[in-house]
N, CA and C atoms as an extended XYZ file, in Angstrom:
465
Properties=species:S:1:pos:R:3:atomname:S:1:resname:S:1:resid:I:1 pbc="F F F"
N        42.011      303.385      248.242 N   UNK     1
C        43.165      302.517      248.433 CA  UNK     1
C        43.278      302.144      249.918 C   UNK     1
N        43.451      300.865      250.179 N   UNK     2
C        43.534      300.370      251.530 CA  UNK     2
C        44.946      300.479      252.054 C   UNK     2
N        45.067      300.856      253.311 N   UNK     3
C        46.366      300.939      253.968 CA  UNK     3
C        46.925      299.527      254.149 C   UNK     3
N        48.252      299.372      254.124 N   UNK     4
C        48.819      298.017      254.228 CA  UNK     4
C        48.470      297.304      255.518 C   UNK     4
N        48.328      298.022      256.619 N   UNK     5
C        47.992      297.374      257.863 CA  UNK     5
C        46.708      297.952      258.444 C   UNK     5
N        45.675      298.009      257.668 N   UNK     6
C        44.408      298.510      258.123 CA  UNK     6
C        43.747      297.494      259.034 C   UNK     6
N        43.538      297.864      260.286 N   UNK     7
C        42.975      296.961      261.273 CA  UNK     7
C        41.539      297.377      261.578 C   UNK     7
N        40.682      296.384      261.764 N   UNK     8
C        39.353      296.701      262.247 CA  UNK     8
C        39.443      297.047      263.738 C   UNK     8
N        38.330      297.558      264.268 N   UNK     9
C        38.354      297.959      265.657 CA  UNK     9
C        38.644      296.809      266.592 C   UNK     9
N        38.037      295.661      266.321 N   UNK    10
C        38.288      294.464      267.137 CA  UNK    10
C        39.709      293.979      267.044 C   UNK    10
N        40.249      294.009      265.821 N   UNK    11
C        41.619      293.560      265.630 CA  UNK    11
C        42.603      294.486      266.304 C   UNK    11
N        42.311      295.794      266.281 N   UNK    12
C        43.183      296.743      266.988 CA  UNK    12
C        43.196      296.484      268.479 C   UNK    12
N        42.024      296.197      269.045 N   UNK    13
C        41.942      295.906      270.491 CA  UNK    13
C        42.703      294.615      270.839 C   UNK    13
N        42.608      293.602      269.976 N   UNK    14
C        43.319      292.356      270.223 CA  UNK    14
C        44.830      292.563      270.127 C   UNK    14
N        45.271      293.353      269.141 N   UNK    15
C        46.690      293.660      268.996 CA  UNK    15
C        47.194      294.460      270.192 C   UNK    15
N        46.445      295.447      270.601 N   UNK    16
C        46.835      296.303      271.742 CA  UNK    16
C        46.960      295.456      273.002 C   UNK    16
N        45.984      294.582      273.241 N   UNK    17
C        46.009      293.698      274.403 CA  UNK    17
C        47.230      292.797      274.355 C   UNK    17
N        47.518      292.241      273.186 N   UNK    18
C        48.669      291.320      273.038 CA  UNK    18
C        49.967      292.066      273.287 C   UNK    18
N        50.097      293.270      272.816 N   UNK    19
C        51.311      294.059      273.023 CA  UNK    19
C        51.480      294.428      274.503 C   UNK    19
N        50.372      294.729      275.174 N   UNK    20
C        50.438      295.052      276.604 CA  UNK    20
C        50.905      293.831      277.397 C   UNK    20
N        50.360      292.667      277.085 N   UNK    21
C        50.787      291.431      277.771 CA  UNK    21
C        52.257      291.154      277.487 C   UNK    21
N        52.694      291.358      276.215 N   UNK    22
C        54.100      291.179      275.896 CA  UNK    22
C        54.970      292.106      276.683 C   UNK    22
N        54.559      293.367      276.826 N   UNK    23
C        55.326      294.332      277.588 CA  UNK    23
C        55.407      293.948      279.050 C   UNK    23
N        54.326      293.409      279.604 N   UNK    24
C        54.328      292.994      281.015 CA  UNK    24
C        55.328      291.864      281.236 C   UNK    24
N        55.298      290.858      280.351 N   UNK    25
C        56.231      289.745      280.492 CA  UNK    25
C        57.670      290.168      280.223 C   UNK    25
N        57.884      291.106      279.296 N   UNK    26
C        59.223      291.580      279.059 CA  UNK    26
C        59.739      292.344      280.272 C   UNK    26
N        58.897      293.144      280.902 N   UNK    27
C        59.309      293.823      282.096 CA  UNK    27
C        59.594      292.857      283.251 C   UNK    27
N        58.746      291.826      283.339 N   UNK    28
C        58.998      290.797      284.389 CA  UNK    28
C        60.314      290.087      284.160 C   UNK    28
N        60.641      289.795      282.893 N   UNK    29
C        61.915      289.139      282.575 CA  UNK    29
C        63.075      290.051      282.926 C   UNK    29
N        62.952      291.330      282.598 N   UNK    30
C        64.003      292.289      282.896 CA  UNK    30
C        64.219      292.388      284.427 C   UNK    30
N        63.143      292.544      285.163 N   UNK    31
C        63.261      292.643      286.620 CA  UNK    31
C        63.832      291.385      287.233 C   UNK    31
N        63.434      290.241      286.704 N   UNK    32
C        63.917      289.004      287.232 CA  UNK    32
C        65.420      288.846      287.022 C   UNK    32
N        65.884      289.245      285.860 N   UNK    33
C        67.297      289.051      285.559 CA  UNK    33
C        68.181      290.149      286.141 C   UNK    33
N        67.630      291.233      286.609 N   UNK    34
C        68.431      292.278      287.210 CA  UNK    34
C        68.302      292.353      288.732 C   UNK    34
N        67.235      291.825      289.285 N   UNK    35
C        66.999      291.990      290.719 CA  UNK    35
C        67.311      290.774      291.580 C   UNK    35
N        67.260      289.575      290.998 N   UNK    36
C        67.422      288.367      291.770 CA  UNK    36
C        68.817      287.798      291.620 C   UNK    36
N        69.170      286.920      292.561 N   UNK    37
C        70.428      286.213      292.455 CA  UNK    37
C        70.315      285.146      291.377 C   UNK    37
N        71.430      284.622      290.926 N   UNK    38
C        71.399      283.670      289.811 CA  UNK    38
C        70.609      282.415      290.150 C   UNK    38
N        70.673      281.987      291.367 N   UNK    39
C        69.920      280.765      291.784 CA  UNK    39
C        68.429      281.022      291.817 C   UNK    39
N        68.019      282.168      292.337 N   UNK    40
C        66.608      282.503      292.370 CA  UNK    40
C        66.066      282.869      291.011 C   UNK    40
N        66.962      283.320      290.149 N   UNK    41
C        66.567      283.727      288.801 CA  UNK    41
C        66.133      282.539      287.940 C   UNK    41
N        66.664      281.366      288.225 N   UNK    42
C        66.403      280.174      287.412 CA  UNK    42
C        64.907      279.839      287.367 C   UNK    42
N        64.260      279.801      288.496 N   UNK    43
C        62.831      279.485      288.510 CA  UNK    43
C        62.026      280.521      287.758 C   UNK    43
N        62.341      281.785      287.978 N   UNK    44
C        61.627      282.842      287.267 CA  UNK    44
C        61.805      282.776      285.769 C   UNK    44
N        63.014      282.465      285.323 N   UNK    45
C        63.255      282.363      283.875 CA  UNK    45
C        62.552      281.174      283.264 C   UNK    45
N        62.420      280.095      284.018 N   UNK    46
C        61.690      278.928      283.500 CA  UNK    46
C        60.232      279.288      283.294 C   UNK    46
N        59.693      280.148      284.102 N   UNK    47
C        58.292      280.576      283.970 CA  UNK    47
C        58.148      281.681      282.922 C   UNK    47
N        59.004      282.693      282.988 N   UNK    48
C        58.828      283.864      282.154 CA  UNK    48
C        59.233      283.626      280.705 C   UNK    48
N        60.274      282.838      280.455 N   UNK    49
C        60.739      282.651      279.073 CA  UNK    49
C        59.671      282.051      278.155 C   UNK    49
N        58.989      280.967      278.552 N   UNK    50
C        57.907      280.477      277.655 CA  UNK    50
C        56.727      281.463      277.550 C   UNK    50
N        56.405      282.112      278.654 N   UNK    51
C        55.311      283.096      278.616 CA  UNK    51
C        55.657      284.253      277.680 C   UNK    51
N        56.904      284.695      277.719 N   UNK    52
C        57.321      285.753      276.819 CA  UNK    52
C        57.288      285.318      275.379 C   UNK    52
N        57.733      284.069      275.113 N   UNK    53
C        57.703      283.518      273.761 CA  UNK    53
C        56.256      283.403      273.250 C   UNK    53
N        55.342      282.967      274.105 N   UNK    54
C        53.948      282.845      273.691 CA  UNK    54
C        53.305      284.208      273.451 C   UNK    54
N        53.644      285.181      274.298 N   UNK    55
C        53.102      286.528      274.095 CA  UNK    55
C        53.633      287.120      272.790 C   UNK    55
N        54.910      286.911      272.506 N   UNK    56
C        55.464      287.374      271.235 CA  UNK    56
C        54.817      286.683      270.053 C   UNK    56
N        54.583      285.402      270.175 N   UNK    57
C        53.901      284.659      269.096 CA  UNK    57
C        52.479      285.191      268.874 C   UNK    57
N        51.785      285.577      269.937 N   UNK    58
C        50.433      286.126      269.794 CA  UNK    58
C        50.504      287.488      269.099 C   UNK    58
N        51.473      288.317      269.416 N   UNK    59
C        51.593      289.616      268.742 CA  UNK    59
C        51.866      289.403      267.256 C   UNK    59
N        52.739      288.482      266.942 N   UNK    60
C        53.045      288.147      265.553 CA  UNK    60
C        51.786      287.632      264.845 C   UNK    60
N        51.025      286.822      265.530 N   UNK    61
C        49.792      286.281      264.945 CA  UNK    61
C        48.784      287.400      264.671 C   UNK    61
N        48.652      288.346      265.591 N   UNK    62
C        47.734      289.463      265.378 CA  UNK    62
C        48.206      290.338      264.212 C   UNK    62
N        49.522      290.529      264.118 N   UNK    63
C        50.023      291.347      262.999 CA  UNK    63
C        49.862      290.654      261.664 C   UNK    63
N        49.969      289.337      261.636 N   UNK    64
C        49.806      288.603      260.401 CA  UNK    64
C        48.371      288.679      259.875 C   UNK    64
N        47.429      288.824      260.790 N   UNK    65
C        46.020      288.957      260.360 CA  UNK    65
C        45.830      290.220      259.559 C   UNK    65
N        46.656      291.232      259.794 N   UNK    66
C        46.512      292.495      259.082 CA  UNK    66
C        47.502      292.664      257.945 C   UNK    66
N        48.307      291.646      257.669 N   UNK    67
C        49.334      291.726      256.631 CA  UNK    67
C        48.697      291.832      255.257 C   UNK    67
N        49.338      292.555      254.360 N   UNK    68
C        48.801      292.657      253.006 CA  UNK    68
C        48.879      291.309      252.277 C   UNK    68
N        48.055      291.139      251.267 N   UNK    69
C        47.963      289.854      250.576 CA  UNK    69
C        49.227      289.562      249.776 C   UNK    69
N        49.758      290.525      249.076 N   UNK    70
C        50.922      290.291      248.226 CA  UNK    70
C        52.182      290.796      248.936 C   UNK    70
N        53.044      289.870      249.304 N   UNK    71
C        54.316      290.202      249.964 CA  UNK    71
C        55.441      289.811      249.027 C   UNK    71
N        56.388      290.717      248.779 N   UNK    72
C        57.495      290.367      247.892 CA  UNK    72
C        58.295      289.172      248.444 C   UNK    72
N        58.835      288.372      247.510 N   UNK    73
C        59.604      287.207      247.905 CA  UNK    73
C        60.832      287.586      248.732 C   UNK    73
N        61.467      288.693      248.388 N   UNK    74
C        62.653      289.128      249.111 CA  UNK    74
C        62.301      289.431      250.572 C   UNK    74
N        61.124      290.018      250.798 N   UNK    75
C        60.714      290.319      252.168 CA  UNK    75
C        60.508      289.041      252.962 C   UNK    75
N        59.974      288.037      252.318 N   UNK    76
C        59.735      286.764      252.997 CA  UNK    76
C        61.077      286.110      253.408 C   UNK    76
N        62.016      286.104      252.479 N   UNK    77
C        63.325      285.518      252.762 CA  UNK    77
C        64.088      286.314      253.835 C   UNK    77
N        64.010      287.638      253.750 N   UNK    78
C        64.686      288.472      254.731 CA  UNK    78
C        64.085      288.274      256.114 C   UNK    78
N        62.775      288.246      256.178 N   UNK    79
C        62.087      288.055      257.459 CA  UNK    79
C        62.416      286.698      258.034 C   UNK    79
N        62.425      285.676      257.206 N   UNK    80
C        62.756      284.325      257.696 CA  UNK    80
C        64.180      284.273      258.197 C   UNK    80
N        65.106      284.910      257.487 N   UNK    81
C        66.528      284.903      257.912 CA  UNK    81
C        66.686      285.633      259.232 C   UNK    81
N        66.029      286.760      259.395 N   UNK    82
C        66.099      287.496      260.654 CA  UNK    82
C        65.464      286.724      261.802 C   UNK    82
N        64.357      286.048      261.510 N   UNK    83
C        63.681      285.270      262.549 CA  UNK    83
C        64.554      284.071      263.032 C   UNK    83
N        65.191      283.381      262.064 N   UNK    84
C        66.070      282.283      262.438 CA  UNK    84
C        67.286      282.781      263.206 C   UNK    84
N        67.827      283.939      262.786 N   UNK    85
C        68.971      284.506      263.512 CA  UNK    85
C        68.586      284.926      264.906 C   UNK    85
N        67.450      285.564      265.052 N   UNK    86
C        66.978      285.960      266.398 CA  UNK    86
C        66.713      284.739      267.259 C   UNK    86
N        66.151      283.710      266.675 N   UNK    87
C        65.891      282.465      267.460 CA  UNK    87
C        67.200      281.859      267.920 C   UNK    87
N        68.216      281.872      267.055 N   UNK    88
C        69.522      281.340      267.452 CA  UNK    88
C        70.100      282.143      268.614 C   UNK    88
N        70.067      283.445      268.514 N   UNK    89
C        70.618      284.273      269.565 CA  UNK    89
C        69.869      284.144      270.881 C   UNK    89
N        68.551      284.069      270.820 N   UNK    90
C        67.771      283.904      272.043 CA  UNK    90
C        68.054      282.551      272.672 C   UNK    90
N        68.136      281.524      271.835 N   UNK    91
C        68.458      280.205      272.336 CA  UNK    91
C        69.871      280.141      272.911 C   UNK    91
N        70.800      280.841      272.290 N   UNK    92
C        72.170      280.923      272.790 CA  UNK    92
C        72.173      281.593      274.163 C   UNK    92
N        71.407      282.652      274.318 N   UNK    93
C        71.313      283.352      275.571 CA  UNK    93
C        70.663      282.479      276.643 C   UNK    93
N        69.648      281.709      276.259 N   UNK    94
C        68.925      280.919      277.243 CA  UNK    94
C        69.696      279.672      277.711 C   UNK    94
N        70.215      278.911      276.767 N   UNK    95
C        70.760      277.590      277.159 CA  UNK    95
C        72.259      277.445      276.894 C   UNK    95
N        72.900      278.397      276.251 N   UNK    96
C        74.349      278.322      276.032 CA  UNK    96
C        74.730      277.685      274.704 C   UNK    96
N        76.029      277.703      274.410 N   UNK    97
C        76.520      277.315      273.112 CA  UNK    97
C        76.482      275.794      272.917 C   UNK    97
N        76.870      275.036      273.909 N   UNK    98
C        76.996      273.586      273.743 CA  UNK    98
C        75.651      272.916      273.480 C   UNK    98
N        74.566      273.477      273.935 N   UNK    99
C        73.229      272.945      273.675 CA  UNK    99
C        72.632      273.564      272.411 C   UNK    99
N        72.891      274.850      272.207 N   UNK   100
C        72.243      275.572      271.120 CA  UNK   100
C        72.675      275.068      269.739 C   UNK   100
N        73.937      274.919      269.497 N   UNK   101
C        74.436      274.576      268.135 CA  UNK   101
C        73.858      273.262      267.651 C   UNK   101
N        73.963      272.157      268.394 N   UNK   102
C        73.394      270.917      267.849 CA  UNK   102
C        71.868      270.945      267.749 C   UNK   102
N        71.206      271.488      268.790 N   UNK   103
C        69.720      271.508      268.750 CA  UNK   103
C        69.208      272.436      267.675 C   UNK   103
N        69.838      273.610      267.524 N   UNK   104
C        69.404      274.543      266.507 CA  UNK   104
C        69.662      273.996      265.107 C   UNK   104
N        70.791      273.326      264.928 N   UNK   105
C        71.088      272.799      263.601 CA  UNK   105
C        70.066      271.700      263.244 C   UNK   105
N        69.685      270.888      264.193 N   UNK   106
C        68.682      269.869      263.953 CA  UNK   106
C        67.325      270.515      263.610 C   UNK   106
N        66.906      271.469      264.403 N   UNK   107
C        65.594      272.093      264.188 CA  UNK   107
C        65.594      272.843      262.874 C   UNK   107
N        66.636      273.567      262.570 N   UNK   108
C        66.679      274.347      261.323 CA  UNK   108
C        66.631      273.414      260.114 C   UNK   108
N        67.428      272.348      260.140 N   UNK   109
C        67.417      271.424      259.025 CA  UNK   109
C        66.079      270.733      258.880 C   UNK   109
N        65.408      270.420      259.981 N   UNK   110
C        64.126      269.752      259.897 CA  UNK   110
C        63.029      270.679      259.444 C   UNK   110
N        62.983      271.879      259.993 N   UNK   111
C        61.873      272.805      259.719 CA  UNK   111
C        62.120      273.645      258.473 C   UNK   111
N        63.217      274.338      258.389 N   UNK   112
C        63.458      275.277      257.263 CA  UNK   112
C        63.900      274.576      256.019 C   UNK   112
N        64.841      273.646      256.157 N   UNK   113
C        65.386      272.967      254.988 CA  UNK   113
C        64.574      271.724      254.594 C   UNK   113
N        63.630      271.333      255.460 N   UNK   114
C        62.772      270.167      255.210 CA  UNK   114
C        63.598      268.918      254.945 C   UNK   114
N        64.615      268.775      255.722 N   UNK   115
C        65.498      267.581      255.583 CA  UNK   115
C        64.876      266.433      256.327 C   UNK   115
N        65.258      265.215      255.951 N   UNK   116
C        64.730      264.020      256.585 CA  UNK   116
C        65.205      263.916      258.029 C   UNK   116
N        64.407      263.254      258.870 N   UNK   117
C        64.748      263.128      260.301 CA  UNK   117
C        66.129      262.527      260.531 C   UNK   117
N        66.465      261.415      259.900 N   UNK   118
C        67.777      260.804      260.179 CA  UNK   118
C        68.946      261.723      259.796 C   UNK   118
N        68.840      262.385      258.666 N   UNK   119
C        69.917      263.247      258.217 CA  UNK   119
C        70.053      264.437      259.164 C   UNK   119
N        68.941      265.049      259.544 N   UNK   120
C        68.976      266.202      260.463 CA  UNK   120
C        69.524      265.787      261.827 C   UNK   120
N        69.134      264.620      262.310 N   UNK   121
C        69.607      264.132      263.592 CA  UNK   121
C        71.109      263.819      263.538 C   UNK   121
N        71.531      263.260      262.434 N   UNK   122
C        72.947      262.938      262.254 CA  UNK   122
C        73.769      264.210      262.203 C   UNK   122
N        73.271      265.235      261.535 N   UNK   123
C        73.980      266.520      261.476 CA  UNK   123
C        74.050      267.165      262.847 C   UNK   123
N        72.938      267.109      263.593 N   UNK   124
C        72.922      267.651      264.965 CA  UNK   124
C        73.921      266.936      265.866 C   UNK   124
N        73.974      265.597      265.722 N   UNK   125
C        74.927      264.805      266.487 CA  UNK   125
C        76.382      265.154      266.102 C   UNK   125
N        76.593      265.332      264.797 N   UNK   126
C        77.937      265.704      264.340 CA  UNK   126
C        78.332      267.083      264.861 C   UNK   126
N        77.376      268.012      264.906 N   UNK   127
C        77.678      269.345      265.434 CA  UNK   127
C        78.034      269.281      266.929 C   UNK   127
N        77.284      268.475      267.678 N   UNK   128
C        77.585      268.308      269.081 CA  UNK   128
C        78.960      267.663      269.282 C   UNK   128
N        79.243      266.617      268.518 N   UNK   129
C        80.515      265.940      268.609 CA  UNK   129
C        81.682      266.844      268.257 C   UNK   129
N        81.513      267.684      267.221 N   UNK   130
C        82.559      268.631      266.836 CA  UNK   130
C        82.843      269.605      267.981 C   UNK   130
N        81.806      270.176      268.591 N   UNK   131
C        81.999      271.111      269.647 CA  UNK   131
C        82.609      270.419      270.873 C   UNK   131
N        82.098      269.276      271.218 N   UNK   132
C        82.595      268.562      272.392 CA  UNK   132
C        84.051      268.148      272.245 C   UNK   132
N        84.375      267.573      271.095 N   UNK   133
C        85.763      267.101      270.928 CA  UNK   133
C        86.741      268.249      270.755 C   UNK   133
N        86.448      269.169      269.858 N   UNK   134
C        87.393      270.234      269.547 CA  UNK   134
C        87.496      271.265      270.674 C   UNK   134
N        86.406      271.843      271.047 N   UNK   135
C        86.479      272.964      271.978 CA  UNK   135
C        86.585      272.544      273.455 C   UNK   135
N        85.827      271.519      273.820 N   UNK   136
C        85.833      271.128      275.232 CA  UNK   136
C        87.015      270.212      275.569 C   UNK   136
N        87.184      269.133      274.811 N   UNK   137
C        88.196      268.121      275.123 CA  UNK   137
C        89.615      268.527      274.704 C   UNK   137
N        89.769      269.010      273.472 N   UNK   138
C        91.128      269.315      272.985 CA  UNK   138
C        91.615      270.689      273.375 C   UNK   138
N        90.818      271.711      273.140 N   UNK   139
C        91.263      273.085      273.362 CA  UNK   139
C        90.934      273.593      274.767 C   UNK   139
N        90.054      272.931      275.489 N   UNK   140
C        89.650      273.348      276.850 CA  UNK   140
C        89.122      274.776      276.869 C   UNK   140
N        88.324      275.107      275.890 N   UNK   141
C        87.710      276.446      275.798 CA  UNK   141
C        86.456      276.455      276.696 C   UNK   141
N        86.354      277.387      277.617 N   UNK   142
C        85.116      277.474      278.414 CA  UNK   142
C        83.981      278.050      277.542 C   UNK   142
N        83.002      277.234      277.277 N   UNK   143
C        81.879      277.660      276.442 CA  UNK   143
C        80.882      278.451      277.269 C   UNK   143
N        80.250      279.454      276.650 N   UNK   144
C        79.275      280.261      277.406 CA  UNK   144
C        78.058      279.411      277.781 C   UNK   144
N        77.657      279.590      279.044 N   UNK   145
C        76.487      278.894      279.547 CA  UNK   145
C        75.348      279.899      279.600 C   UNK   145
N        74.147      279.453      279.256 N   UNK   146
C        73.007      280.359      279.210 CA  UNK   146
C        72.453      280.673      280.608 C   UNK   146
N        71.390      281.489      280.616 N   UNK   147
C        70.770      281.859      281.873 CA  UNK   147
C        70.059      280.653      282.495 C   UNK   147
N        69.585      279.736      281.671 N   UNK   148
C        69.077      278.465      282.149 CA  UNK   148
C        70.262      277.506      281.993 C   UNK   148
N        70.936      277.204      283.076 N   UNK   149
C        72.207      276.481      283.027 CA  UNK   149
C        72.008      274.988      282.738 C   UNK   149
N        71.624      274.639      281.498 N   UNK   150
C        71.425      273.247      281.163 CA  UNK   150
C        72.707      272.427      281.168 C   UNK   150
N        73.844      272.932      280.668 N   UNK   151
C        75.049      272.107      280.755 CA  UNK   151
C        75.420      271.739      282.183 C   UNK   151
N        75.156      272.601      283.126 N   UNK   152
C        75.452      272.272      284.537 CA  UNK   152
C        74.508      271.182      285.021 C   UNK   152
N        73.264      271.184      284.533 N   UNK   153
C        72.311      270.180      284.919 CA  UNK   153
C        72.640      268.854      284.258 C   UNK   153
N        73.076      268.894      282.984 N   UNK   154
C        73.337      267.674      282.252 CA  UNK   154
C        74.617      266.968      282.703 C   UNK   154
N        75.577      267.690      283.240 N   UNK   155
C        76.850      267.067      283.633 CA  UNK   155
C        76.762      266.469      285.005 C   UNK   155
């Protein structure tokens, strides 16, 4: 009987290398966000955030090569839900609420729900309009800004 994640020697080396690179970038991101001032942190985050995302994608790719052939449907749905939730939270942390909600709703509708471009764009625009009118203009609620301060750049 084969183990669920039986890796060949070469695949183990590739996975180990990918995990080490991921750990290096994660450590760099941690150091950057704890050691530097907010202004100096911006450049580092612009470099480290995509590198961290690519390293994580490579680790996931290496793990998928060793995945068993038959995966229960519930596991697929649960994994997809956790991945979309994690993506939302990471995006919220990176760029803030005002940018995340419309952009994430557009991307989710287009990729996961396979909705048509115009309908997904219209929904994203409606989400932005709802947040802008209700929270910013009427209620004057200060929305959280991410570590990459896009709302400050856009205004």
